[in-house]
mmCIF file of C-alpha atoms in Angstrom:
data_model
loop_
_atom_site.group_PDB
_atom_site.id
_atom_site.type_symbol
_atom_site.label_atom_id
_atom_site.label_comp_id
_atom_site.label_asym_id
_atom_site.label_seq_id
_atom_site.Cartn_x
_atom_site.Cartn_y
_atom_site.Cartn_z
ATOM 1 C CA UNK A 1 -105.868 16.014 39.887
ATOM 2 C CA UNK A 2 -108.327 14.907 42.543
ATOM 3 C CA UNK A 3 -107.350 13.943 46.086
ATOM 4 C CA UNK A 4 -108.230 10.339 45.334
ATOM 5 C CA UNK A 5 -105.989 10.332 42.265
ATOM 6 C CA UNK A 6 -103.153 11.933 44.233
ATOM 7 C CA UNK A 7 -103.487 9.315 46.975
ATOM 8 C CA UNK A 8 -103.497 6.531 44.370
ATOM 9 C CA UNK A 9 -100.365 7.978 42.805
ATOM 10 C CA UNK A 10 -98.678 8.151 46.221
ATOM 11 C CA UNK A 11 -99.654 4.542 46.945
ATOM 12 C CA UNK A 12 -98.260 3.491 43.576
ATOM 13 C CA UNK A 13 -94.954 5.303 44.166
ATOM 14 C CA UNK A 14 -94.629 3.766 47.622
ATOM 15 C CA UNK A 15 -95.215 0.331 46.104
ATOM 16 C CA UNK A 16 -92.239 0.768 43.775
ATOM 17 C CA UNK A 17 -89.813 0.314 46.696
ATOM 18 C CA UNK A 18 -87.471 2.952 45.295
ATOM 19 C CA UNK A 19 -83.943 3.202 46.611
ATOM 20 C CA UNK A 20 -82.904 6.339 48.471
ATOM 21 C CA UNK A 21 -81.025 7.432 45.347
ATOM 22 C CA UNK A 22 -84.119 6.961 43.167
ATOM 23 C CA UNK A 23 -86.343 8.819 45.645
ATOM 24 C CA UNK A 24 -83.877 11.720 45.692
ATOM 25 C CA UNK A 25 -83.798 11.779 41.876
ATOM 26 C CA UNK A 26 -87.608 11.781 41.699
ATOM 27 C CA UNK A 27 -87.872 14.559 44.294
ATOM 28 C CA UNK A 28 -85.344 16.685 42.393
ATOM 29 C CA UNK A 29 -87.211 16.209 39.102
ATOM 30 C CA UNK A 30 -90.521 17.188 40.676
ATOM 31 C CA UNK A 31 -88.936 20.237 42.293
ATOM 32 C CA UNK A 32 -87.236 21.301 39.041
ATOM 33 C CA UNK A 33 -90.529 21.037 37.155
ATOM 34 C CA UNK A 34 -92.318 23.084 39.808
ATOM 35 C CA UNK A 35 -89.643 25.780 39.798
ATOM 36 C CA UNK A 36 -89.690 25.980 35.991
ATOM 37 C CA UNK A 37 -93.483 26.361 35.998
ATOM 38 C CA UNK A 38 -93.315 29.119 38.617
ATOM 39 C CA UNK A 39 -90.626 30.970 36.673
ATOM 40 C CA UNK A 40 -92.627 30.695 33.449
ATOM 41 C CA UNK A 41 -95.741 32.077 35.138
ATOM 42 C CA UNK A 42 -93.756 34.987 36.554
ATOM 43 C CA UNK A 43 -92.248 35.762 33.164
ATOM 44 C CA UNK A 44 -88.670 35.087 34.235
ATOM 45 C CA UNK A 45 -86.553 36.322 31.294
ATOM 46 C CA UNK A 46 -83.729 33.935 32.182
ATOM 47 C CA UNK A 47 -85.927 30.903 31.498
ATOM 48 C CA UNK A 48 -85.811 29.790 27.866
ATOM 49 C CA UNK A 49 -85.930 26.618 25.864
ATOM 50 C CA UNK A 50 -82.815 25.137 24.290
ATOM 51 C CA UNK A 51 -84.101 26.269 20.895
ATOM 52 C CA UNK A 52 -84.634 29.840 22.143
ATOM 53 C CA UNK A 53 -81.099 29.853 23.538
ATOM 54 C CA UNK A 54 -79.616 28.722 20.220
ATOM 55 C CA UNK A 55 -81.655 31.369 18.375
ATOM 56 C CA UNK A 56 -80.271 34.074 20.669
ATOM 57 C CA UNK A 57 -76.712 32.847 20.150
ATOM 58 C CA UNK A 58 -77.192 32.919 16.383
ATOM 59 C CA UNK A 59 -78.626 36.457 16.528
ATOM 60 C CA UNK A 60 -75.612 37.564 18.578
ATOM 61 C CA UNK A 61 -73.271 36.075 15.953
ATOM 62 C CA UNK A 62 -75.076 37.974 13.215
ATOM 63 C CA UNK A 63 -74.848 41.228 15.173
ATOM 64 C CA UNK A 64 -71.151 40.649 15.823
ATOM 65 C CA UNK A 65 -70.567 40.034 12.109
ATOM 66 C CA UNK A 66 -72.300 43.348 11.371
ATOM 67 C CA UNK A 67 -70.094 45.165 13.870
ATOM 68 C CA UNK A 68 -72.991 45.738 16.257
ATOM 69 C CA UNK A 69 -71.241 45.075 19.554
ATOM 70 C CA UNK A 70 -69.409 46.849 22.383
ATOM 71 C CA UNK A 71 -65.972 46.240 23.850
ATOM 72 C CA UNK A 72 -64.618 47.235 27.214
ATOM 73 C CA UNK A 73 -61.832 49.765 26.967
ATOM 74 C CA UNK A 74 -58.421 49.051 28.489
ATOM 75 C CA UNK A 75 -58.552 49.780 32.219
ATOM 76 C CA UNK A 76 -62.339 50.203 32.172
ATOM 77 C CA UNK A 77 -64.288 48.521 34.959
ATOM 78 C CA UNK A 78 -67.688 46.920 34.476
ATOM 79 C CA UNK A 79 -69.631 49.803 36.035
ATOM 80 C CA UNK A 80 -67.951 52.322 33.713
ATOM 81 C CA UNK A 81 -68.600 50.074 30.716
ATOM 82 C CA UNK A 82 -72.295 49.683 31.547
ATOM 83 C CA UNK A 83 -72.668 53.429 32.101
ATOM 84 C CA UNK A 84 -71.005 54.132 28.747
ATOM 85 C CA UNK A 85 -73.103 51.707 26.664
ATOM 86 C CA UNK A 86 -76.343 51.861 28.640
#
């Protein structure tokens, strides 16, 4: 977007006379979008679409049904568990 277009957009937004609550909402949405784009560019494995999330849950259910899962043993702490299965 050119500088002129950005300035026109800013002028338009200012002309909307948004309430403080609306300005905060808009700022949060812009920040969220920017953070999501940065994470996607960096290949953040925790970022996924809703559809990707549901696919992963379904795959986990299938694996569980096939007995392909691990359980922590009684008295086992998380470090011991991760060392045992990792």
